[in-house]
Amino acid sequence: MRKNFFLKIQVLCLLVFLSGIAIAQNKQRTYKSYELKNEHLVVNTNDGQYLIKFYNKNIVETSFIPAGERFNAESHAVVLKPEEVKAKLTDSKSELTYASSGMKVLLNKSPFQISYSYKGNQLISEKRGYFASNEYENIEFNLDSTESLMGGGARVLGMNRRGYKLQLYNRAHYGYGTHSELMNYTMPLVISSKCYAVHFDNAPIGFLDLDSEKNNTLAYETLSGRKTYQVIAGGTWPEFMQEFTDLTGKQALIPRWALGNFSSRFGYHSEKETRETVEAFKKDSIPLDAIILDLFWFGKEMKGNMGNLEFLRDSFPDPKQMMADFNKQGVKTILITEPFILTTSKRWDEAVENKVLGTDSLGNPFKYDFYFGNTGLVDVFKPEAIDWFWNIYKEQINNGVGGWWGDLGEPEVHPSALQHVNGSADEVHNIYGHQWAKLVFEGYKKDFPNQRPFILMRAGAVGSQRYGMIPWSGDVSRSWDGLKPQTEISLQMGLQGMAYMHSDLGGFAGDNLDDELYVRWLQYGVFQPIFRPHAQEAVPSEPVFREAKTKALAKKAIELRYRMLPYNYSLAHENSVSGMPLMRPLFFEENNRKLFDVSETYMWGDAFLVSPITDAKAIEREVYFPANNSWFDFYTDQMIEGGSSKKVDVVEDHIPVYVRAGSFVPMAKLVQSTVDYSSKHIDLHYYHAGTVAEGHGYLFDDDGQTPDAFEKGNYEKINFTSRADKKNLTIRFDSEKGTNFSAVDREFELIIHNIIREPRKVKLAGKKADFSWNAQKNLLSVRVKIKSGDANTVNVKF
């Protein structure tokens, strides 16, 4: 829900990179000749060929094929089909240039060097480019000495990750806190403060060196595979996000219920316990949309049962009826699955017979020990294994399962000697979770085409968002140190396309009973993508099992989450069409170098500025308010001018949250489950300030469950526009209705904030309208009815 001024003031990432890039060049490589083909430029050198092609005017791909090797065109990450770009080739004695209207590739012939610029601004250049060492294949670049570097997947290193050498090997970090160099989700992707990215389009494990030697060098090291990378640029951060997610795929719009509250723990041991938990939420009138069953749904003990993948009837005597009963209450059942089939499980013989497991060098099932027992691993790349695994999912979906949790999908233990159908474990380790999500996502498309999947997974790769993957930040410490880095992790992953990165609310690892920590984590959870408390069971993660005061504060946070459904769902829609993350770093807002280090305060969509409380017994919090804006305290309506940091008071029942002046915030009536949600009656809050001449927002609505509803025309989008001067405020409602959307008449309670004196008159559609004005709170309220597909206007005269 961006406003025009957001696009105009948006960081023009051009001012922070005026210092030059180091001029180190590859003296061993010599230029020979070039050939221009329809889809790419071929540059011949003494030791191989460069293939250079444009995907569009802002994305260029470069591949190096060493002499004697063949080009591998297969990418797991890229889905964009190259556009017909009018790229101009210019050849001179000393250099070759290949340029679109946005990106220019400059090849210096002697000494040999390739560099990239965007609209006249230098971005990056190859240093030695591709070279092979004893252990790795490498691609090396020169960096600008001033740029901050982000990316590399999920880490806890601070927003600027320059100076680190990052291992590219997905691995769980149990109980992490304020520092983690290796986590479940690693990505060969670096994003610069200069508003460009370099994506190394290759699967095998390796390293991403972000100038660890402090010699202005970016390097990619890998065991094997493609020597291919894309450079992606944008003039603004929204442009960059659009380009990157065009290249790697847009996140499918999640089902609306997934924005509700989850009941989850490690774990529910029986149908009786599961039913009692759902009933407890209902009894306390705490909204609930899903319950997650951890590994006890298929076994009484943690060890020895993984791979059963069927309900244990001793503990769950009638799971189909249980799930049917939950569905009637608007509560989805989500099951955990893992890709490990233990030799002691009920399905071991079946898995061996169907040849669905990774193998040893002789083709036999590869067996090895890990925490849960002696196991094999499903080869999710193998067609037979895909069919076998999906049929298990399909059976449970038909029984009533509403979503899936894929755990241990790094894979957690993945011996190098294990062979997959498409390569060794080390060659495919980092894309295993990605392929697993693809398996489930495409299974739904084939067999359940009218149902949006819910796919919660701990590991993936570049582009996993297009398979609907919802990642979480792993087994975080249940501590203040565990809460502190969660904003950094989500902001970084949003920049890398994974907009639904979230945390186990309240923390996972450890039996720490800290009610203040628990409440603060849930209050933050209102303004992060998925609201899912989850933890080891010794200390309950569910609010219904906490003491009275904690329960009441948690309930208040959950109720706010449900009231914000219209805003959050519209935000989810925006992500699905533009790639803009739900959580956004402050450097999206203004050109301030210091903001590249800030993660403790962030934007939730375009309207909200959020600053979680991450210290015990805090009484104040320093918050930076972005410049060129006025900000309203979401709870008190106090107005603060942007452009500086301010210490704000901290209270018990909420964290500091502010709303940008000129914003529209649609809010819903409270419901027990999203199954009862209706967009027919909406409270629409508008935050008026004399400094804002124009504001924009929208409400997106569809049935909340049909895949590609927007693309199919089964939607309505109500656009809100404000225009103001000293004497008038005009708010216009315009309906944009999809061709297949059934008409819905709506009623808005328009609540205008910061109206400091009673209006002389209010008109609705040109006619005098009734209104109410609260002099104590400076609130003006007007009831507005909208017929589907129509427009309406409210005019306030001061």
PDB file of N, CA, C and O in Angstrom, residues 263-316:
ATOM      1  N   SER A 263      -1.457 -22.650  17.145  1.00  0.00           N
ATOM      2  CA  SER A 263      -1.138 -23.354  18.384  1.00  0.00           C
ATOM      3  C   SER A 263      -0.101 -24.418  18.042  1.00  0.00           C
ATOM      4  O   SER A 263      -0.349 -25.274  17.183  1.00  0.00           O
ATOM      5  N   SER A 264       1.056 -24.348  18.702  1.00  0.00           N
ATOM      6  CA  SER A 264       2.139 -25.247  18.311  1.00  0.00           C
ATOM      7  C   SER A 264       3.082 -25.479  19.484  1.00  0.00           C
ATOM      8  O   SER A 264       3.322 -24.572  20.289  1.00  0.00           O
ATOM      9  N   ARG A 265       3.592 -26.681  19.585  1.00  0.00           N
ATOM     10  CA  ARG A 265       4.608 -27.013  20.584  1.00  0.00           C
ATOM     11  C   ARG A 265       5.320 -28.289  20.151  1.00  0.00           C
ATOM     12  O   ARG A 265       4.888 -28.995  19.236  1.00  0.00           O
ATOM     13  N   PHE A 266       6.412 -28.567  20.835  1.00  0.00           N
ATOM     14  CA  PHE A 266       7.102 -29.836  20.639  1.00  0.00           C
ATOM     15  C   PHE A 266       6.803 -30.690  21.871  1.00  0.00           C
ATOM     16  O   PHE A 266       7.516 -30.659  22.863  1.00  0.00           O
ATOM     17  N   GLY A 267       5.716 -31.524  21.798  1.00  0.00           N
ATOM     18  CA  GLY A 267       4.665 -31.527  20.822  1.00  0.00           C
ATOM     19  C   GLY A 267       3.410 -32.096  21.487  1.00  0.00           C
ATOM     20  O   GLY A 267       3.405 -32.483  22.665  1.00  0.00           O
ATOM     21  N   TYR A 268       2.314 -32.219  20.752  1.00  0.00           N
ATOM     22  CA  TYR A 268       1.066 -32.806  21.257  1.00  0.00           C
ATOM     23  C   TYR A 268       1.154 -34.332  21.120  1.00  0.00           C
ATOM     24  O   TYR A 268       1.392 -34.851  20.036  1.00  0.00           O
ATOM     25  N   HIS A 269       0.905 -35.048  22.229  1.00  0.00           N
ATOM     26  CA  HIS A 269       1.158 -36.487  22.272  1.00  0.00           C
ATOM     27  C   HIS A 269      -0.054 -37.337  21.925  1.00  0.00           C
ATOM     28  O   HIS A 269       0.096 -38.545  21.729  1.00  0.00           O
ATOM     29  N   SER A 270      -1.236 -36.711  21.881  1.00  0.00           N
ATOM     30  CA  SER A 270      -2.424 -37.535  21.666  1.00  0.00           C
ATOM     31  C   SER A 270      -3.552 -36.695  21.099  1.00  0.00           C
ATOM     32  O   SER A 270      -3.540 -35.457  21.166  1.00  0.00           O
ATOM     33  N   GLU A 271      -4.541 -37.384  20.555  1.00  0.00           N
ATOM     34  CA  GLU A 271      -5.750 -36.710  20.078  1.00  0.00           C
ATOM     35  C   GLU A 271      -6.446 -35.995  21.235  1.00  0.00           C
ATOM     36  O   GLU A 271      -6.931 -34.865  21.075  1.00  0.00           O
ATOM     37  N   LYS A 272      -6.475 -36.619  22.394  1.00  0.00           N
ATOM     38  CA  LYS A 272      -7.116 -36.020  23.566  1.00  0.00           C
ATOM     39  C   LYS A 272      -6.443 -34.686  23.919  1.00  0.00           C
ATOM     40  O   LYS A 272      -7.117 -33.667  24.120  1.00  0.00           O
ATOM     41  N   GLU A 273      -5.129 -34.684  23.981  1.00  0.00           N
ATOM     42  CA  GLU A 273      -4.400 -33.462  24.314  1.00  0.00           C
ATOM     43  C   GLU A 273      -4.605 -32.386  23.252  1.00  0.00           C
ATOM     44  O   GLU A 273      -4.767 -31.201  23.563  1.00  0.00           O
ATOM     45  N   THR A 274      -4.632 -32.788  21.986  1.00  0.00           N
ATOM     46  CA  THR A 274      -4.812 -31.841  20.886  1.00  0.00           C
ATOM     47  C   THR A 274      -6.196 -31.215  20.950  1.00  0.00           C
ATOM     48  O   THR A 274      -6.350 -29.986  20.821  1.00  0.00           O
ATOM     49  N   ARG A 275      -7.213 -32.054  21.164  1.00  0.00           N
ATOM     50  CA  ARG A 275      -8.582 -31.524  21.262  1.00  0.00           C
ATOM     51  C   ARG A 275      -8.727 -30.590  22.472  1.00  0.00           C
ATOM     52  O   ARG A 275      -9.370 -29.540  22.380  1.00  0.00           O
ATOM     53  N   GLU A 276      -8.139 -30.951  23.580  1.00  0.00           N
ATOM     54  CA  GLU A 276      -8.235 -30.117  24.786  1.00  0.00           C
ATOM     55  C   GLU A 276      -7.567 -28.758  24.575  1.00  0.00           C
ATOM     56  O   GLU A 276      -8.036 -27.737  25.098  1.00  0.00           O
ATOM     57  N   THR A 277      -6.505 -28.743  23.802  1.00  0.00           N
ATOM     58  CA  THR A 277      -5.812 -27.482  23.532  1.00  0.00           C
ATOM     59  C   THR A 277      -6.670 -26.564  22.674  1.00  0.00           C
ATOM     60  O   THR A 277      -6.818 -25.364  22.978  1.00  0.00           O
ATOM     61  N   VAL A 278      -7.254 -27.088  21.623  1.00  0.00           N
ATOM     62  CA  VAL A 278      -8.134 -26.273  20.779  1.00  0.00           C
ATOM     63  C   VAL A 278      -9.316 -25.761  21.593  1.00  0.00           C
ATOM     64  O   VAL A 278      -9.713 -24.589  21.475  1.00  0.00           O
ATOM     65  N   GLU A 279      -9.852 -26.609  22.437  1.00  0.00           N
ATOM     66  CA  GLU A 279     -10.984 -26.204  23.265  1.00  0.00           C
ATOM     67  C   GLU A 279     -10.593 -25.094  24.238  1.00  0.00           C
ATOM     68  O   GLU A 279     -11.400 -24.199  24.536  1.00  0.00           O
ATOM     69  N   ALA A 280      -9.359 -25.133  24.722  1.00  0.00           N
ATOM     70  CA  ALA A 280      -8.899 -24.105  25.662  1.00  0.00           C
ATOM     71  C   ALA A 280      -8.871 -22.729  24.997  1.00  0.00           C
ATOM     72  O   ALA A 280      -9.220 -21.720  25.622  1.00  0.00           O
ATOM     73  N   PHE A 281      -8.459 -22.661  23.746  1.00  0.00           N
ATOM     74  CA  PHE A 281      -8.486 -21.390  23.020  1.00  0.00           C
ATOM     75  C   PHE A 281      -9.916 -20.878  22.890  1.00  0.00           C
ATOM     76  O   PHE A 281     -10.194 -19.689  23.078  1.00  0.00           O
ATOM     77  N   LYS A 282     -10.808 -21.789  22.554  1.00  0.00           N
ATOM     78  CA  LYS A 282     -12.213 -21.410  22.392  1.00  0.00           C
ATOM     79  C   LYS A 282     -12.795 -20.919  23.718  1.00  0.00           C
ATOM     80  O   LYS A 282     -13.512 -19.913  23.771  1.00  0.00           O
ATOM     81  N   LYS A 283     -12.485 -21.632  24.809  1.00  0.00           N
ATOM     82  CA  LYS A 283     -12.997 -21.273  26.128  1.00  0.00           C
ATOM     83  C   LYS A 283     -12.532 -19.878  26.542  1.00  0.00           C
ATOM     84  O   LYS A 283     -13.301 -19.102  27.130  1.00  0.00           O
ATOM     85  N   ASP A 284     -11.276 -19.544  26.240  1.00  0.00           N
ATOM     86  CA  ASP A 284     -10.724 -18.243  26.611  1.00  0.00           C
ATOM     87  C   ASP A 284     -10.971 -17.169  25.551  1.00  0.00           C
ATOM     88  O   ASP A 284     -10.490 -16.046  25.687  1.00  0.00           O
ATOM     89  N   SER A 285     -11.704 -17.513  24.491  1.00  0.00           N
ATOM     90  CA  SER A 285     -12.013 -16.579  23.393  1.00  0.00           C
ATOM     91  C   SER A 285     -10.744 -15.965  22.809  1.00  0.00           C
ATOM     92  O   SER A 285     -10.681 -14.774  22.493  1.00  0.00           O
ATOM     93  N   ILE A 286      -9.715 -16.795  22.681  1.00  0.00           N
ATOM     94  CA  ILE A 286      -8.478 -16.364  22.021  1.00  0.00           C
ATOM     95  C   ILE A 286      -8.519 -16.887  20.590  1.00  0.00           C
ATOM     96  O   ILE A 286      -8.609 -18.102  20.375  1.00  0.00           O
ATOM     97  N   PRO A 287      -8.471 -16.021  19.588  1.00  0.00           N
ATOM     98  CA  PRO A 287      -8.586 -16.467  18.194  1.00  0.00           C
ATOM     99  C   PRO A 287      -7.540 -17.525  17.837  1.00  0.00           C
ATOM    100  O   PRO A 287      -6.400 -17.483  18.311  1.00  0.00           O
ATOM    101  N   LEU A 288      -7.936 -18.455  16.973  1.00  0.00           N
ATOM    102  CA  LEU A 288      -7.064 -19.557  16.567  1.00  0.00           C
ATOM    103  C   LEU A 288      -7.441 -20.018  15.166  1.00  0.00           C
ATOM    104  O   LEU A 288      -8.619 -20.145  14.858  1.00  0.00           O
ATOM    105  N   ASP A 289      -6.423 -20.269  14.344  1.00  0.00           N
ATOM    106  CA  ASP A 289      -6.670 -20.739  12.976  1.00  0.00           C
ATOM    107  C   ASP A 289      -5.985 -22.043  12.620  1.00  0.00           C
ATOM    108  O   ASP A 289      -6.311 -22.638  11.589  1.00  0.00           O
ATOM    109  N   ALA A 290      -5.013 -22.486  13.428  1.00  0.00           N
ATOM    110  CA  ALA A 290      -4.319 -23.722  13.071  1.00  0.00           C
ATOM    111  C   ALA A 290      -3.673 -24.329  14.304  1.00  0.00           C
ATOM    112  O   ALA A 290      -3.293 -23.617  15.244  1.00  0.00           O
ATOM    113  N   ILE A 291      -3.547 -25.650  14.283  1.00  0.00           N
ATOM    114  CA  ILE A 291      -2.781 -26.354  15.298  1.00  0.00           C
ATOM    115  C   ILE A 291      -1.785 -27.259  14.588  1.00  0.00           C
ATOM    116  O   ILE A 291      -2.109 -27.897  13.577  1.00  0.00           O
ATOM    117  N   ILE A 292      -0.551 -27.286  15.094  1.00  0.00           N
ATOM    118  CA  ILE A 292       0.530 -28.019  14.439  1.00  0.00           C
ATOM    119  C   ILE A 292       0.902 -29.236  15.270  1.00  0.00           C
ATOM    120  O   ILE A 292       1.166 -29.125  16.469  1.00  0.00           O
ATOM    121  N   LEU A 293       0.924 -30.397  14.629  1.00  0.00           N
ATOM    122  CA  LEU A 293       1.311 -31.638  15.301  1.00  0.00           C
ATOM    123  C   LEU A 293       2.752 -31.977  14.961  1.00  0.00           C
ATOM    124  O   LEU A 293       3.103 -32.185  13.796  1.00  0.00           O
ATOM    125  N   ASP A 294       3.587 -32.005  15.992  1.00  0.00           N
ATOM    126  CA  ASP A 294       4.992 -32.378  15.842  1.00  0.00           C
ATOM    127  C   ASP A 294       5.087 -33.904  15.730  1.00  0.00           C
ATOM    128  O   ASP A 294       4.081 -34.596  15.558  1.00  0.00           O
ATOM    129  N   LEU A 295       6.287 -34.444  15.898  1.00  0.00           N
ATOM    130  CA  LEU A 295       6.541 -35.830  15.485  1.00  0.00           C
ATOM    131  C   LEU A 295       5.798 -36.904  16.274  1.00  0.00           C
ATOM    132  O   LEU A 295       5.811 -38.078  15.892  1.00  0.00           O
ATOM    133  N   PHE A 296       5.084 -36.527  17.351  1.00  0.00           N
ATOM    134  CA  PHE A 296       4.353 -37.556  18.108  1.00  0.00           C
ATOM    135  C   PHE A 296       3.077 -38.014  17.402  1.00  0.00           C
ATOM    136  O   PHE A 296       2.421 -38.947  17.881  1.00  0.00           O
ATOM    137  N   TRP A 297       2.722 -37.390  16.264  1.00  0.00           N
ATOM    138  CA  TRP A 297       1.539 -37.880  15.552  1.00  0.00           C
ATOM    139  C   TRP A 297       1.791 -39.255  14.946  1.00  0.00           C
ATOM    140  O   TRP A 297       0.851 -40.018  14.703  1.00  0.00           O
ATOM    141  N   PHE A 298       3.083 -39.613  14.737  1.00  0.00           N
ATOM    142  CA  PHE A 298       3.357 -40.931  14.160  1.00  0.00           C
ATOM    143  C   PHE A 298       4.158 -41.837  15.091  1.00  0.00           C
ATOM    144  O   PHE A 298       4.546 -42.931  14.701  1.00  0.00           O
ATOM    145  N   GLY A 299       4.423 -41.407  16.331  1.00  0.00           N
ATOM    146  CA  GLY A 299       5.154 -42.277  17.248  1.00  0.00           C
ATOM    147  C   GLY A 299       5.108 -41.768  18.678  1.00  0.00           C
ATOM    148  O   GLY A 299       5.076 -40.559  18.906  1.00  0.00           O
ATOM    149  N   LYS A 300       5.141 -42.684  19.643  1.00  0.00           N
ATOM    150  CA  LYS A 300       5.098 -42.279  21.051  1.00  0.00           C
ATOM    151  C   LYS A 300       6.416 -41.667  21.500  1.00  0.00           C
ATOM    152  O   LYS A 300       6.442 -40.812  22.375  1.00  0.00           O
ATOM    153  N   GLU A 301       7.530 -42.112  20.936  1.00  0.00           N
ATOM    154  CA  GLU A 301       8.860 -41.652  21.349  1.00  0.00           C
ATOM    155  C   GLU A 301       9.490 -40.819  20.243  1.00  0.00           C
ATOM    156  O   GLU A 301       9.141 -40.930  19.062  1.00  0.00           O
ATOM    157  N   MET A 302      10.464 -39.994  20.650  1.00  0.00           N
ATOM    158  CA  MET A 302      11.166 -39.178  19.657  1.00  0.00           C
ATOM    159  C   MET A 302      11.986 -40.045  18.706  1.00  0.00           C
ATOM    160  O   MET A 302      12.072 -39.761  17.515  1.00  0.00           O
ATOM    161  N   LYS A 303      12.607 -41.078  19.241  1.00  0.00           N
ATOM    162  CA  LYS A 303      13.529 -41.892  18.445  1.00  0.00           C
ATOM    163  C   LYS A 303      12.846 -43.159  17.938  1.00  0.00           C
ATOM    164  O   LYS A 303      11.946 -43.698  18.568  1.00  0.00           O
ATOM    165  N   GLY A 304      13.301 -43.603  16.763  1.00  0.00           N
ATOM    166  CA  GLY A 304      12.881 -44.895  16.250  1.00  0.00           C
ATOM    167  C   GLY A 304      11.677 -44.918  15.345  1.00  0.00           C
ATOM    168  O   GLY A 304      11.392 -45.940  14.721  1.00  0.00           O
ATOM    169  N   ASN A 305      10.926 -43.795  15.255  1.00  0.00           N
ATOM    170  CA  ASN A 305       9.660 -43.810  14.511  1.00  0.00           C
ATOM    171  C   ASN A 305       9.636 -42.916  13.270  1.00  0.00           C
ATOM    172  O   ASN A 305       8.675 -42.972  12.498  1.00  0.00           O
ATOM    173  N   MET A 306      10.638 -42.083  13.105  1.00  0.00           N
ATOM    174  CA  MET A 306      10.630 -41.163  11.970  1.00  0.00           C
ATOM    175  C   MET A 306      10.553 -41.946  10.664  1.00  0.00           C
ATOM    176  O   MET A 306      11.303 -42.893  10.447  1.00  0.00           O
ATOM    177  N   GLY A 307       9.659 -41.530   9.800  1.00  0.00           N
ATOM    178  CA  GLY A 307       9.451 -42.240   8.544  1.00  0.00           C
ATOM    179  C   GLY A 307       8.173 -43.051   8.523  1.00  0.00           C
ATOM    180  O   GLY A 307       7.760 -43.525   7.462  1.00  0.00           O
ATOM    181  N   ASN A 308       7.522 -43.221   9.710  1.00  0.00           N
ATOM    182  CA  ASN A 308       6.233 -43.931   9.716  1.00  0.00           C
ATOM    183  C   ASN A 308       5.213 -43.203   8.846  1.00  0.00           C
ATOM    184  O   ASN A 308       4.474 -43.815   8.069  1.00  0.00           O
ATOM    185  N   LEU A 309       5.124 -41.895   9.018  1.00  0.00           N
ATOM    186  CA  LEU A 309       4.274 -41.026   8.196  1.00  0.00           C
ATOM    187  C   LEU A 309       2.825 -41.499   8.126  1.00  0.00           C
ATOM    188  O   LEU A 309       2.166 -41.444   7.091  1.00  0.00           O
ATOM    189  N   GLU A 310       2.342 -41.998   9.264  1.00  0.00           N
ATOM    190  CA  GLU A 310       0.924 -42.303   9.413  1.00  0.00           C
ATOM    191  C   GLU A 310       0.570 -42.137  10.885  1.00  0.00           C
ATOM    192  O   GLU A 310       1.417 -42.310  11.769  1.00  0.00           O
ATOM    193  N   PHE A 311      -0.677 -41.783  11.160  1.00  0.00           N
ATOM    194  CA  PHE A 311      -1.092 -41.546  12.534  1.00  0.00           C
ATOM    195  C   PHE A 311      -0.945 -42.808  13.372  1.00  0.00           C
ATOM    196  O   PHE A 311      -1.318 -43.906  12.940  1.00  0.00           O
ATOM    197  N   LEU A 312      -0.403 -42.637  14.585  1.00  0.00           N
ATOM    198  CA  LEU A 312      -0.332 -43.714  15.555  1.00  0.00           C
ATOM    199  C   LEU A 312      -1.711 -43.852  16.199  1.00  0.00           C
ATOM    200  O   LEU A 312      -2.141 -42.989  16.966  1.00  0.00           O
ATOM    201  N   ARG A 313      -2.415 -44.926  15.901  1.00  0.00           N
ATOM    202  CA  ARG A 313      -3.810 -45.033  16.319  1.00  0.00           C
ATOM    203  C   ARG A 313      -3.969 -45.228  17.828  1.00  0.00           C
ATOM    204  O   ARG A 313      -5.044 -44.961  18.366  1.00  0.00           O
ATOM    205  N   ASP A 314      -2.927 -45.696  18.502  1.00  0.00           N
ATOM    206  CA  ASP A 314      -3.020 -45.775  19.965  1.00  0.00           C
ATOM    207  C   ASP A 314      -3.225 -44.385  20.557  1.00  0.00           C
ATOM    208  O   ASP A 314      -3.994 -44.211  21.511  1.00  0.00           O
ATOM    209  N   SER A 315      -2.538 -43.392  19.987  1.00  0.00           N
ATOM    210  CA  SER A 315      -2.591 -42.025  20.515  1.00  0.00           C
ATOM    211  C   SER A 315      -3.636 -41.181  19.811  1.00  0.00           C
ATOM    212  O   SER A 315      -4.242 -40.291  20.420  1.00  0.00           O
ATOM    213  N   PHE A 316      -3.833 -41.446  18.522  1.00  0.00           N
ATOM    214  CA  PHE A 316      -4.794 -40.674  17.717  1.00  0.00           C
ATOM    215  C   PHE A 316      -5.783 -41.665  17.094  1.00  0.00           C
ATOM    216  O   PHE A 316      -5.631 -42.074  15.934  1.00  0.00           O
TER     217      PHE A 316
END
